Amino acid sequence: AQSVTQLDSQVPVFEEAPVELRCNYSSSVSVYLFWYVQYPNQGLQLLLKYLSGSTLVKGINGFEAEFNKSQTSFHLRKPSVHISDTAEYFCAVSDTQGAQKLVFGQGTRLTINP
Amino acid sequence: NAGVMQNPRHLVRRRGQEARLRCSPMKGHSHVYWYRQLPEEGLKFMVYLQKENIIDESGMPKERFSAEFPKEGPSILRIQQVVRGDSAAYFCASSQQGRGKAEAFFGQGTRLTVV
């Protein structure tokens, strides 16, 4: 079984500042890792994913994440945020051997202040 | 290529009524997943279906909830005799393959309110 912990429920940031959203996971098997974004009253959109290879993954909208196996972390970063980045961000994992059944963290609400 | 379509977007039911939520996967996708998002929480897996088969229903409540994905038509999540605690957003996702690396595309969700 897997579990995902997003360490911050809310993160307020000023526009054009850098941001890091933290995610730690626990699993007894190998996992794939994902970050999704949810805008108000919308579904989830995939930002980026780590399947294998380079531990630094680049996604859409200028986001990137780094997989750290020893620390079981997959933190999301953006060097300079915009007002339009205000949304809920979810970290998720899935078993590499099984079906694409995602286990989600509780979410981090990113609020960008002008 | 239309995305994952869910309807209705909003559904209000009185306690004891039935709720039917529909999900049409993306074209060419034969794997469907349902998730539930309670207020202020992340999404929780409910059920995974392929055409005419339930593959994994480990997240489904044991009573009142059922799901199907017929050969023709959308996948249906059915909640009988709804209670206030069923109020949540229900999301459907579809993928081309069932393997872990396959990207799942999400619909916009159905927000169920039980009054």
mmCIF file with all atom_site columns, C-alpha atoms in Angstrom:
data_model
loop_
_atom_site.group_PDB
_atom_site.id
_atom_site.type_symbol
_atom_site.label_atom_id
_atom_site.label_alt_id
_atom_site.label_comp_id
_atom_site.label_asym_id
_atom_site.label_entity_id
_atom_site.label_seq_id
_atom_site.pdbx_PDB_ins_code
_atom_site.Cartn_x
_atom_site.Cartn_y
_atom_site.Cartn_z
_atom_site.occupancy
_atom_site.B_iso_or_equiv
_atom_site.pdbx_formal_charge
_atom_site.auth_seq_id
_atom_site.auth_comp_id
_atom_site.auth_asym_id
_atom_site.auth_atom_id
_atom_site.pdbx_PDB_model_num
ATOM 1   C CA . ALA A 1 1   ? 0.000   0.000  0.000   1.00 0.00 ? 1   ALA A CA 1
ATOM 2   C CA . GLN A 1 2   ? 1.091   3.553  -0.639  1.00 0.00 ? 2   GLN A CA 1
ATOM 3   C CA . SER A 1 3   ? 0.512   6.843  1.136   1.00 0.00 ? 3   SER A CA 1
ATOM 4   C CA . VAL A 1 4   ? 1.271   10.449 0.219   1.00 0.00 ? 4   VAL A CA 1
ATOM 5   C CA . THR A 1 5   ? 1.800   13.362 2.573   1.00 0.00 ? 5   THR A CA 1
ATOM 6   C CA . GLN A 1 6   ? 1.744   16.940 1.432   1.00 0.00 ? 6   GLN A CA 1
ATOM 7   C CA . LEU A 1 7   ? 3.371   18.822 4.226   1.00 0.00 ? 7   LEU A CA 1
ATOM 8   C CA . ASP A 1 8   ? 1.675   22.182 3.704   1.00 0.00 ? 8   ASP A CA 1
ATOM 9   C CA . SER A 1 9   ? -2.079  22.578 3.383   1.00 0.00 ? 9   SER A CA 1
ATOM 10  C CA . GLN A 1 10  ? -1.761  26.230 2.345   1.00 0.00 ? 10  GLN A CA 1
ATOM 11  C CA . VAL A 1 11  ? 1.097   28.212 0.838   1.00 0.00 ? 11  VAL A CA 1
ATOM 12  C CA . PRO A 1 12  ? 0.756   31.979 0.326   1.00 0.00 ? 12  PRO A CA 1
ATOM 13  C CA . VAL A 1 13  ? 3.357   33.538 -1.977  1.00 0.00 ? 13  VAL A CA 1
ATOM 14  C CA . PHE A 1 14  ? 3.878   36.925 -3.565  1.00 0.00 ? 14  PHE A CA 1
ATOM 15  C CA . GLU A 1 15  ? 3.762   37.203 -7.328  1.00 0.00 ? 15  GLU A CA 1
ATOM 16  C CA . GLU A 1 16  ? 7.107   36.578 -9.070  1.00 0.00 ? 16  GLU A CA 1
ATOM 17  C CA . ALA A 1 17  ? 8.521   34.877 -5.952  1.00 0.00 ? 17  ALA A CA 1
ATOM 18  C CA . PRO A 1 18  ? 9.762   31.266 -6.070  1.00 0.00 ? 18  PRO A CA 1
ATOM 19  C CA . VAL A 1 19  ? 7.682   28.492 -4.544  1.00 0.00 ? 19  VAL A CA 1
ATOM 20  C CA . GLU A 1 20  ? 8.199   24.921 -3.386  1.00 0.00 ? 20  GLU A CA 1
ATOM 21  C CA . LEU A 1 21  ? 5.346   22.563 -2.594  1.00 0.00 ? 21  LEU A CA 1
ATOM 22  C CA . ARG A 1 22  ? 6.472   19.566 -0.590  1.00 0.00 ? 22  ARG A CA 1
ATOM 23  C CA . CYS A 1 23  ? 5.450   15.963 -1.085  1.00 0.00 ? 23  CYS A CA 1
ATOM 24  C CA . ASN A 1 24  ? 6.628   12.819 0.678   1.00 0.00 ? 24  ASN A CA 1
ATOM 25  C CA . TYR A 1 25  ? 5.447   9.317  -0.040  1.00 0.00 ? 25  TYR A CA 1
ATOM 26  C CA . SER A 1 26  ? 5.594   5.893  1.522   1.00 0.00 ? 26  SER A CA 1
ATOM 27  C CA . SER A 1 27  ? 5.505   2.664  -0.425  1.00 0.00 ? 27  SER A CA 1
ATOM 28  C CA . SER A 1 28  ? 6.766   -0.909 -0.160  1.00 0.00 ? 28  SER A CA 1
ATOM 29  C CA . VAL A 1 29  ? 6.969   -1.173 -3.963  1.00 0.00 ? 29  VAL A CA 1
ATOM 30  C CA . SER A 1 30  ? 8.303   0.984  -6.774  1.00 0.00 ? 30  SER A CA 1
ATOM 31  C CA . VAL A 1 31  ? 6.031   3.856  -7.703  1.00 0.00 ? 31  VAL A CA 1
ATOM 32  C CA . TYR A 1 32  ? 5.442   6.414  -10.381 1.00 0.00 ? 32  TYR A CA 1
ATOM 33  C CA . LEU A 1 33  ? 4.957   9.978  -9.136  1.00 0.00 ? 33  LEU A CA 1
ATOM 34  C CA . PHE A 1 34  ? 2.658   12.702 -10.376 1.00 0.00 ? 34  PHE A CA 1
ATOM 35  C CA . TRP A 1 35  ? 1.700   16.298 -9.685  1.00 0.00 ? 35  TRP A CA 1
ATOM 36  C CA . TYR A 1 36  ? -1.776  17.496 -10.657 1.00 0.00 ? 36  TYR A CA 1
ATOM 37  C CA . VAL A 1 37  ? -3.288  20.983 -10.529 1.00 0.00 ? 37  VAL A CA 1
ATOM 38  C CA . GLN A 1 38  ? -6.945  21.709 -9.856  1.00 0.00 ? 38  GLN A CA 1
ATOM 39  C CA . TYR A 1 39  ? -8.371  25.126 -10.618 1.00 0.00 ? 39  TYR A CA 1
ATOM 40  C CA . PRO A 1 40  ? -11.612 26.125 -8.833  1.00 0.00 ? 40  PRO A CA 1
ATOM 41  C CA . ASN A 1 41  ? -14.571 23.937 -9.836  1.00 0.00 ? 41  ASN A CA 1
ATOM 42  C CA . GLN A 1 42  ? -12.483 22.149 -12.427 1.00 0.00 ? 42  GLN A CA 1
ATOM 43  C CA . GLY A 1 43  ? -11.071 18.675 -12.862 1.00 0.00 ? 43  GLY A CA 1
ATOM 44  C CA . LEU A 1 44  ? -7.434  17.747 -12.418 1.00 0.00 ? 44  LEU A CA 1
ATOM 45  C CA . GLN A 1 45  ? -4.778  18.529 -14.980 1.00 0.00 ? 45  GLN A CA 1
ATOM 46  C CA . LEU A 1 46  ? -1.456  16.722 -15.088 1.00 0.00 ? 46  LEU A CA 1
ATOM 47  C CA . LEU A 1 47  ? 1.490   19.055 -14.438 1.00 0.00 ? 47  LEU A CA 1
ATOM 48  C CA . LEU A 1 48  ? 4.296   16.514 -14.636 1.00 0.00 ? 48  LEU A CA 1
ATOM 49  C CA . LYS A 1 49  ? 5.220   12.936 -13.870 1.00 0.00 ? 49  LYS A CA 1
ATOM 50  C CA . TYR A 1 50  ? 8.235   10.861 -12.941 1.00 0.00 ? 50  TYR A CA 1
ATOM 51  C CA . LEU A 1 51  ? 8.378   7.376  -14.448 1.00 0.00 ? 51  LEU A CA 1
ATOM 52  C CA . SER A 1 52  ? 12.119  6.679  -14.637 1.00 0.00 ? 52  SER A CA 1
ATOM 53  C CA . GLY A 1 53  ? 15.411  8.221  -15.721 1.00 0.00 ? 53  GLY A CA 1
ATOM 54  C CA . SER A 1 54  ? 16.441  11.750 -14.797 1.00 0.00 ? 54  SER A CA 1
ATOM 55  C CA . THR A 1 55  ? 15.276  12.670 -11.334 1.00 0.00 ? 55  THR A CA 1
ATOM 56  C CA . LEU A 1 56  ? 14.560  16.263 -12.388 1.00 0.00 ? 56  LEU A CA 1
ATOM 57  C CA . VAL A 1 57  ? 11.299  16.415 -14.265 1.00 0.00 ? 57  VAL A CA 1
ATOM 58  C CA . LYS A 1 58  ? 10.025  19.441 -16.129 1.00 0.00 ? 58  LYS A CA 1
ATOM 59  C CA . GLY A 1 59  ? 6.324   20.009 -16.634 1.00 0.00 ? 59  GLY A CA 1
ATOM 60  C CA . ILE A 1 60  ? 3.881   22.504 -17.999 1.00 0.00 ? 60  ILE A CA 1
ATOM 61  C CA . ASN A 1 61  ? 3.514   26.138 -16.931 1.00 0.00 ? 61  ASN A CA 1
ATOM 62  C CA . GLY A 1 62  ? 7.158   26.372 -15.841 1.00 0.00 ? 62  GLY A CA 1
ATOM 63  C CA . PHE A 1 63  ? 6.903   23.833 -13.023 1.00 0.00 ? 63  PHE A CA 1
ATOM 64  C CA . GLU A 1 64  ? 9.508   21.203 -12.244 1.00 0.00 ? 64  GLU A CA 1
ATOM 65  C CA . ALA A 1 65  ? 9.931   18.521 -9.608  1.00 0.00 ? 65  ALA A CA 1
ATOM 66  C CA . GLU A 1 66  ? 12.788  16.456 -8.289  1.00 0.00 ? 66  GLU A CA 1
ATOM 67  C CA . PHE A 1 67  ? 12.501  12.829 -7.290  1.00 0.00 ? 67  PHE A CA 1
ATOM 68  C CA . ASN A 1 68  ? 14.618  11.943 -4.269  1.00 0.00 ? 68  ASN A CA 1
ATOM 69  C CA . LYS A 1 69  ? 14.483  8.221  -3.635  1.00 0.00 ? 69  LYS A CA 1
ATOM 70  C CA . SER A 1 70  ? 16.480  8.255  -0.399  1.00 0.00 ? 70  SER A CA 1
ATOM 71  C CA . GLN A 1 71  ? 14.195  10.871 1.122   1.00 0.00 ? 71  GLN A CA 1
ATOM 72  C CA . THR A 1 72  ? 11.084  9.496  -0.597  1.00 0.00 ? 72  THR A CA 1
ATOM 73  C CA . SER A 1 73  ? 10.204  12.992 -1.728  1.00 0.00 ? 73  SER A CA 1
ATOM 74  C CA . PHE A 1 74  ? 8.914   14.601 -4.907  1.00 0.00 ? 74  PHE A CA 1
ATOM 75  C CA . HIS A 1 75  ? 8.820   18.349 -4.274  1.00 0.00 ? 75  HIS A CA 1
ATOM 76  C CA . LEU A 1 76  ? 7.332   20.720 -6.843  1.00 0.00 ? 76  LEU A CA 1
ATOM 77  C CA . ARG A 1 77  ? 9.040   24.021 -7.647  1.00 0.00 ? 77  ARG A CA 1
ATOM 78  C CA . LYS A 1 78  ? 8.571   27.091 -9.760  1.00 0.00 ? 78  LYS A CA 1
ATOM 79  C CA . PRO A 1 79  ? 11.159  29.908 -9.866  1.00 0.00 ? 79  PRO A CA 1
ATOM 80  C CA . SER A 1 80  ? 8.643   32.715 -10.393 1.00 0.00 ? 80  SER A CA 1
ATOM 81  C CA . VAL A 1 81  ? 4.904   32.392 -9.842  1.00 0.00 ? 81  VAL A CA 1
ATOM 82  C CA . HIS A 1 82  ? 2.019   34.260 -11.472 1.00 0.00 ? 82  HIS A CA 1
ATOM 83  C CA . ILE A 1 83  ? -1.433  35.117 -10.242 1.00 0.00 ? 83  ILE A CA 1
ATOM 84  C CA . SER A 1 84  ? -2.778  32.464 -12.613 1.00 0.00 ? 84  SER A CA 1
ATOM 85  C CA . ASP A 1 85  ? -0.945  29.759 -10.625 1.00 0.00 ? 85  ASP A CA 1
ATOM 86  C CA . THR A 1 86  ? -3.450  30.154 -7.791  1.00 0.00 ? 86  THR A CA 1
ATOM 87  C CA . ALA A 1 87  ? -4.956  26.661 -7.484  1.00 0.00 ? 87  ALA A CA 1
ATOM 88  C CA . GLU A 1 88  ? -4.922  23.422 -5.506  1.00 0.00 ? 88  GLU A CA 1
ATOM 89  C CA . TYR A 1 89  ? -1.971  21.130 -6.171  1.00 0.00 ? 89  TYR A CA 1
ATOM 90  C CA . PHE A 1 90  ? -2.045  17.391 -5.606  1.00 0.00 ? 90  PHE A CA 1
ATOM 91  C CA . CYS A 1 91  ? 0.827   14.965 -5.412  1.00 0.00 ? 91  CYS A CA 1
ATOM 92  C CA . ALA A 1 92  ? -0.002  11.359 -6.313  1.00 0.00 ? 92  ALA A CA 1
ATOM 93  C CA . VAL A 1 93  ? 1.658   7.963  -6.717  1.00 0.00 ? 93  VAL A CA 1
ATOM 94  C CA . SER A 1 94  ? 0.786   4.760  -8.518  1.00 0.00 ? 94  SER A CA 1
ATOM 95  C CA . ASP A 1 95  ? 2.192   1.271  -8.381  1.00 0.00 ? 95  ASP A CA 1
ATOM 96  C CA . THR A 1 96  ? 4.545   0.554  -11.286 1.00 0.00 ? 96  THR A CA 1
ATOM 97  C CA . GLN A 1 97  ? 3.349   -3.015 -11.579 1.00 0.00 ? 97  GLN A CA 1
ATOM 98  C CA . GLY A 1 98  ? -0.340  -2.616 -11.210 1.00 0.00 ? 98  GLY A CA 1
ATOM 99  C CA . ALA A 1 99  ? -3.114  -0.558 -12.654 1.00 0.00 ? 99  ALA A CA 1
ATOM 100 C CA . GLN A 1 100 ? -3.039  3.211  -12.808 1.00 0.00 ? 100 GLN A CA 1
ATOM 101 C CA . LYS A 1 101 ? -4.813  3.605  -9.503  1.00 0.00 ? 101 LYS A CA 1
ATOM 102 C CA . LEU A 1 102 ? -3.660  6.881  -8.033  1.00 0.00 ? 102 LEU A CA 1
ATOM 103 C CA . VAL A 1 103 ? -3.129  7.544  -4.344  1.00 0.00 ? 103 VAL A CA 1
ATOM 104 C CA . PHE A 1 104 ? -3.366  11.271 -3.672  1.00 0.00 ? 104 PHE A CA 1
ATOM 105 C CA . GLY A 1 105 ? -2.064  13.560 -0.992  1.00 0.00 ? 105 GLY A CA 1
ATOM 106 C CA . GLN A 1 106 ? -4.408  15.931 0.789   1.00 0.00 ? 106 GLN A CA 1
ATOM 107 C CA . GLY A 1 107 ? -3.555  18.827 -1.489  1.00 0.00 ? 107 GLY A CA 1
ATOM 108 C CA . THR A 1 108 ? -1.779  22.178 -1.094  1.00 0.00 ? 108 THR A CA 1
ATOM 109 C CA . ARG A 1 109 ? -3.653  25.377 -1.767  1.00 0.00 ? 109 ARG A CA 1
ATOM 110 C CA . LEU A 1 110 ? -1.296  27.837 -3.454  1.00 0.00 ? 110 LEU A CA 1
ATOM 111 C CA . THR A 1 111 ? -2.385  31.445 -3.188  1.00 0.00 ? 111 THR A CA 1
ATOM 112 C CA . ILE A 1 112 ? -0.515  34.101 -5.129  1.00 0.00 ? 112 ILE A CA 1
ATOM 113 C CA . ASN A 1 113 ? -0.722  37.615 -3.762  1.00 0.00 ? 113 ASN A CA 1
ATOM 114 C CA . PRO A 1 114 ? 0.014   40.669 -5.914  1.00 0.00 ? 114 PRO A CA 1
ATOM 115 C CA . ASN B 2 1   ? -10.793 14.868 -29.492 1.00 0.00 ? 1   ASN B CA 1
ATOM 116 C CA . ALA B 2 2   ? -13.136 15.656 -26.657 1.00 0.00 ? 2   ALA B CA 1
ATOM 117 C CA . GLY B 2 3   ? -11.867 15.112 -23.156 1.00 0.00 ? 3   GLY B CA 1
ATOM 118 C CA . VAL B 2 4   ? -13.469 13.069 -20.438 1.00 0.00 ? 4   VAL B CA 1
ATOM 119 C CA . MET B 2 5   ? -17.091 14.147 -20.183 1.00 0.00 ? 5   MET B CA 1
ATOM 120 C CA . GLN B 2 6   ? -18.999 13.935 -16.940 1.00 0.00 ? 6   GLN B CA 1
ATOM 121 C CA . ASN B 2 7   ? -22.617 14.811 -16.411 1.00 0.00 ? 7   ASN B CA 1
ATOM 122 C CA . PRO B 2 8   ? -24.333 16.306 -14.732 1.00 0.00 ? 8   PRO B CA 1
ATOM 123 C CA . ARG B 2 9   ? -21.849 18.884 -13.407 1.00 0.00 ? 9   ARG B CA 1
ATOM 124 C CA . HIS B 2 10  ? -24.043 19.548 -10.388 1.00 0.00 ? 10  HIS B CA 1
ATOM 125 C CA . LEU B 2 11  ? -26.603 17.232 -8.862  1.00 0.00 ? 11  LEU B CA 1
ATOM 126 C CA . VAL B 2 12  ? -28.881 17.869 -5.904  1.00 0.00 ? 12  VAL B CA 1
ATOM 127 C CA . ARG B 2 13  ? -30.660 14.952 -4.282  1.00 0.00 ? 13  ARG B CA 1
ATOM 128 C CA . ARG B 2 14  ? -32.806 14.615 -1.198  1.00 0.00 ? 14  ARG B CA 1
ATOM 129 C CA . ARG B 2 15  ? -31.849 12.037 1.394   1.00 0.00 ? 15  ARG B CA 1
ATOM 130 C CA . GLY B 2 16  ? -33.055 8.620  0.336   1.00 0.00 ? 16  GLY B CA 1
ATOM 131 C CA . GLN B 2 17  ? -33.065 9.338  -3.411  1.00 0.00 ? 17  GLN B CA 1
ATOM 132 C CA . GLU B 2 18  ? -30.804 7.743  -5.988  1.00 0.00 ? 18  GLU B CA 1
ATOM 133 C CA . ALA B 2 19  ? -27.930 9.538  -7.716  1.00 0.00 ? 19  ALA B CA 1
ATOM 134 C CA . ARG B 2 20  ? -26.609 8.509  -11.126 1.00 0.00 ? 20  ARG B CA 1
ATOM 135 C CA . LEU B 2 21  ? -23.348 9.976  -12.319 1.00 0.00 ? 21  LEU B CA 1
ATOM 136 C CA . ARG B 2 22  ? -22.186 9.478  -15.894 1.00 0.00 ? 22  ARG B CA 1
ATOM 137 C CA . CYS B 2 23  ? -18.722 9.432  -17.392 1.00 0.00 ? 23  CYS B CA 1
ATOM 138 C CA . SER B 2 24  ? -17.808 9.192  -21.050 1.00 0.00 ? 24  SER B CA 1
ATOM 139 C CA . PRO B 2 25  ? -14.085 8.438  -21.405 1.00 0.00 ? 25  PRO B CA 1
ATOM 140 C CA . MET B 2 26  ? -11.839 9.958  -24.033 1.00 0.00 ? 26  MET B CA 1
ATOM 141 C CA . LYS B 2 27  ? -12.050 8.382  -27.448 1.00 0.00 ? 27  LYS B CA 1
ATOM 142 C CA . GLY B 2 28  ? -9.949  5.255  -27.588 1.00 0.00 ? 28  GLY B CA 1
ATOM 143 C CA . HIS B 2 29  ? -9.770  4.866  -23.806 1.00 0.00 ? 29  HIS B CA 1
ATOM 144 C CA . SER B 2 30  ? -11.127 1.667  -22.355 1.00 0.00 ? 30  SER B CA 1
ATOM 145 C CA . HIS B 2 31  ? -10.008 2.115  -18.734 1.00 0.00 ? 31  HIS B CA 1
ATOM 146 C CA . VAL B 2 32  ? -12.127 4.188  -16.361 1.00 0.00 ? 32  VAL B CA 1
ATOM 147 C CA . TYR B 2 33  ? -11.472 5.182  -12.752 1.00 0.00 ? 33  TYR B CA 1
ATOM 148 C CA . TRP B 2 34  ? -13.804 6.874  -10.286 1.00 0.00 ? 34  TRP B CA 1
ATOM 149 C CA . TYR B 2 35  ? -12.557 9.037  -7.422  1.00 0.00 ? 35  TYR B CA 1
ATOM 150 C CA . ARG B 2 36  ? -14.353 10.881 -4.650  1.00 0.00 ? 36  ARG B CA 1
ATOM 151 C CA . GLN B 2 37  ? -13.227 14.195 -3.213  1.00 0.00 ? 37  GLN B CA 1
ATOM 152 C CA . LEU B 2 38  ? -14.720 15.128 0.130   1.00 0.00 ? 38  LEU B CA 1
ATOM 153 C CA . PRO B 2 39  ? -14.551 18.788 1.195   1.00 0.00 ? 39  PRO B CA 1
ATOM 154 C CA . GLU B 2 40  ? -11.021 19.899 2.109   1.00 0.00 ? 40  GLU B CA 1
ATOM 155 C CA . GLU B 2 41  ? -9.589  16.481 1.251   1.00 0.00 ? 41  GLU B CA 1
ATOM 156 C CA . GLY B 2 42  ? -7.681  14.876 -1.570  1.00 0.00 ? 42  GLY B CA 1
ATOM 157 C CA . LEU B 2 43  ? -9.161  12.441 -4.022  1.00 0.00 ? 43  LEU B CA 1
ATOM 158 C CA . LYS B 2 44  ? -9.815  8.890  -2.910  1.00 0.00 ? 44  LYS B CA 1
ATOM 159 C CA . PHE B 2 45  ? -9.918  5.987  -5.331  1.00 0.00 ? 45  PHE B CA 1
ATOM 160 C CA . MET B 2 46  ? -13.244 4.211  -5.560  1.00 0.00 ? 46  MET B CA 1
ATOM 161 C CA . VAL B 2 47  ? -13.311 1.800  -8.494  1.00 0.00 ? 47  VAL B CA 1
ATOM 162 C CA . TYR B 2 48  ? -11.481 0.815  -11.678 1.00 0.00 ? 48  TYR B CA 1
ATOM 163 C CA . LEU B 2 49  ? -13.382 -0.579 -14.642 1.00 0.00 ? 49  LEU B CA 1
ATOM 164 C CA . GLN B 2 50  ? -12.728 -1.791 -18.123 1.00 0.00 ? 50  GLN B CA 1
ATOM 165 C CA . LYS B 2 51  ? -15.472 -2.405 -20.634 1.00 0.00 ? 51  LYS B CA 1
ATOM 166 C CA . GLU B 2 52  ? -18.035 -4.716 -18.996 1.00 0.00 ? 52  GLU B CA 1
ATOM 167 C CA . ASN B 2 53  ? -15.660 -5.598 -16.139 1.00 0.00 ? 53  ASN B CA 1
ATOM 168 C CA . ILE B 2 54  ? -14.967 -4.294 -12.667 1.00 0.00 ? 54  ILE B CA 1
ATOM 169 C CA . ILE B 2 55  ? -11.243 -4.723 -12.119 1.00 0.00 ? 55  ILE B CA 1
ATOM 170 C CA . ASP B 2 56  ? -10.765 -3.184 -8.679  1.00 0.00 ? 56  ASP B CA 1
ATOM 171 C CA . GLU B 2 57  ? -13.507 -1.945 -6.382  1.00 0.00 ? 57  GLU B CA 1
ATOM 172 C CA . SER B 2 58  ? -11.451 -1.833 -3.213  1.00 0.00 ? 58  SER B CA 1
ATOM 173 C CA . GLY B 2 59  ? -12.371 1.804  -2.572  1.00 0.00 ? 59  GLY B CA 1
ATOM 174 C CA . MET B 2 60  ? -16.106 1.454  -2.973  1.00 0.00 ? 60  MET B CA 1
ATOM 175 C CA . PRO B 2 61  ? -18.309 1.597  0.122   1.00 0.00 ? 61  PRO B CA 1
ATOM 176 C CA . LYS B 2 62  ? -19.792 -1.849 0.675   1.00 0.00 ? 62  LYS B CA 1
ATOM 177 C CA . GLU B 2 63  ? -23.393 -0.722 0.533   1.00 0.00 ? 63  GLU B CA 1
ATOM 178 C CA . ARG B 2 64  ? -25.452 1.582  -1.702  1.00 0.00 ? 64  ARG B CA 1
ATOM 179 C CA . PHE B 2 65  ? -22.654 2.227  -4.230  1.00 0.00 ? 65  PHE B CA 1
ATOM 180 C CA . SER B 2 66  ? -22.259 0.459  -7.557  1.00 0.00 ? 66  SER B CA 1
ATOM 181 C CA . ALA B 2 67  ? -20.506 1.113  -10.849 1.00 0.00 ? 67  ALA B CA 1
ATOM 182 C CA . GLU B 2 68  ? -20.688 -0.208 -14.357 1.00 0.00 ? 68  GLU B CA 1
ATOM 183 C CA . PHE B 2 69  ? -19.029 0.362  -17.705 1.00 0.00 ? 69  PHE B CA 1
ATOM 184 C CA . PRO B 2 70  ? -21.162 -1.312 -20.361 1.00 0.00 ? 70  PRO B CA 1
ATOM 185 C CA . LYS B 2 71  ? -20.016 -2.306 -23.809 1.00 0.00 ? 71  LYS B CA 1
ATOM 186 C CA . GLU B 2 72  ? -21.901 0.644  -25.240 1.00 0.00 ? 72  GLU B CA 1
ATOM 187 C CA . GLY B 2 73  ? -22.408 3.949  -23.489 1.00 0.00 ? 73  GLY B CA 1
ATOM 188 C CA . PRO B 2 74  ? -20.878 5.781  -20.572 1.00 0.00 ? 74  PRO B CA 1
ATOM 189 C CA . SER B 2 75  ? -19.685 4.463  -17.259 1.00 0.00 ? 75  SER B CA 1
ATOM 190 C CA . ILE B 2 76  ? -22.245 4.960  -14.496 1.00 0.00 ? 76  ILE B CA 1
ATOM 191 C CA . LEU B 2 77  ? -21.630 5.454  -10.785 1.00 0.00 ? 77  LEU B CA 1
ATOM 192 C CA . ARG B 2 78  ? -24.841 4.797  -8.909  1.00 0.00 ? 78  ARG B CA 1
ATOM 193 C CA . ILE B 2 79  ? -25.533 5.767  -5.316  1.00 0.00 ? 79  ILE B CA 1
ATOM 194 C CA . GLN B 2 80  ? -28.742 4.445  -3.818  1.00 0.00 ? 80  GLN B CA 1
ATOM 195 C CA . GLN B 2 81  ? -30.531 5.992  -0.848  1.00 0.00 ? 81  GLN B CA 1
ATOM 196 C CA . VAL B 2 82  ? -28.141 8.908  -0.606  1.00 0.00 ? 82  VAL B CA 1
ATOM 197 C CA . VAL B 2 83  ? -27.196 10.377 2.761   1.00 0.00 ? 83  VAL B CA 1
ATOM 198 C CA . ARG B 2 84  ? -25.666 13.762 3.646   1.00 0.00 ? 84  ARG B CA 1
ATOM 199 C CA . GLY B 2 85  ? -22.231 12.178 3.940   1.00 0.00 ? 85  GLY B CA 1
ATOM 200 C CA . ASP B 2 86  ? -22.333 11.324 0.227   1.00 0.00 ? 86  ASP B CA 1
ATOM 201 C CA . SER B 2 87  ? -22.076 15.033 -0.617  1.00 0.00 ? 87  SER B CA 1
ATOM 202 C CA . ALA B 2 88  ? -18.798 15.350 -2.481  1.00 0.00 ? 88  ALA B CA 1
ATOM 203 C CA . ALA B 2 89  ? -17.225 15.889 -5.864  1.00 0.00 ? 89  ALA B CA 1
ATOM 204 C CA . TYR B 2 90  ? -16.988 12.706 -7.912  1.00 0.00 ? 90  TYR B CA 1
ATOM 205 C CA . PHE B 2 91  ? -14.322 12.583 -10.590 1.00 0.00 ? 91  PHE B CA 1
ATOM 206 C CA . CYS B 2 92  ? -13.906 10.169 -13.411 1.00 0.00 ? 92  CYS B CA 1
ATOM 207 C CA . ALA B 2 93  ? -10.601 9.545  -15.160 1.00 0.00 ? 93  ALA B CA 1
ATOM 208 C CA . SER B 2 94  ? -9.794  7.499  -18.228 1.00 0.00 ? 94  SER B CA 1
ATOM 209 C CA . SER B 2 95  ? -6.615  6.086  -19.713 1.00 0.00 ? 95  SER B CA 1
ATOM 210 C CA . GLN B 2 96  ? -5.610  4.230  -22.817 1.00 0.00 ? 96  GLN B CA 1
ATOM 211 C CA . GLN B 2 97  ? -3.872  1.517  -20.851 1.00 0.00 ? 97  GLN B CA 1
ATOM 212 C CA . GLY B 2 98  ? -4.294  0.180  -17.378 1.00 0.00 ? 98  GLY B CA 1
ATOM 213 C CA . ARG B 2 99  ? -0.609  0.214  -16.574 1.00 0.00 ? 99  ARG B CA 1
ATOM 214 C CA . GLY B 2 100 ? 0.782   2.588  -13.980 1.00 0.00 ? 100 GLY B CA 1
ATOM 215 C CA . LYS B 2 101 ? 2.649   4.850  -16.392 1.00 0.00 ? 101 LYS B CA 1
ATOM 216 C CA . ALA B 2 102 ? -0.326  5.560  -18.609 1.00 0.00 ? 102 ALA B CA 1
ATOM 217 C CA . GLU B 2 103 ? -1.577  9.096  -18.138 1.00 0.00 ? 103 GLU B CA 1
ATOM 218 C CA . ALA B 2 104 ? -5.035  9.391  -16.683 1.00 0.00 ? 104 ALA B CA 1
ATOM 219 C CA . PHE B 2 105 ? -7.178  12.250 -17.973 1.00 0.00 ? 105 PHE B CA 1
ATOM 220 C CA . PHE B 2 106 ? -9.765  13.648 -15.585 1.00 0.00 ? 106 PHE B CA 1
ATOM 221 C CA . GLY B 2 107 ? -13.225 14.983 -16.204 1.00 0.00 ? 107 GLY B CA 1
ATOM 222 C CA . GLN B 2 108 ? -14.517 18.159 -14.574 1.00 0.00 ? 108 GLN B CA 1
ATOM 223 C CA . GLY B 2 109 ? -16.396 16.219 -11.950 1.00 0.00 ? 109 GLY B CA 1
ATOM 224 C CA . THR B 2 110 ? -19.944 15.951 -10.686 1.00 0.00 ? 110 THR B CA 1
ATOM 225 C CA . ARG B 2 111 ? -20.655 17.843 -7.500  1.00 0.00 ? 111 ARG B CA 1
ATOM 226 C CA . LEU B 2 112 ? -23.295 15.991 -5.547  1.00 0.00 ? 112 LEU B CA 1
ATOM 227 C CA . THR B 2 113 ? -25.188 17.804 -2.822  1.00 0.00 ? 113 THR B CA 1
ATOM 228 C CA . VAL B 2 114 ? -27.536 15.828 -0.606  1.00 0.00 ? 114 VAL B CA 1
ATOM 229 C CA . VAL B 2 115 ? -30.148 17.935 1.173   1.00 0.00 ? 115 VAL B CA 1
#
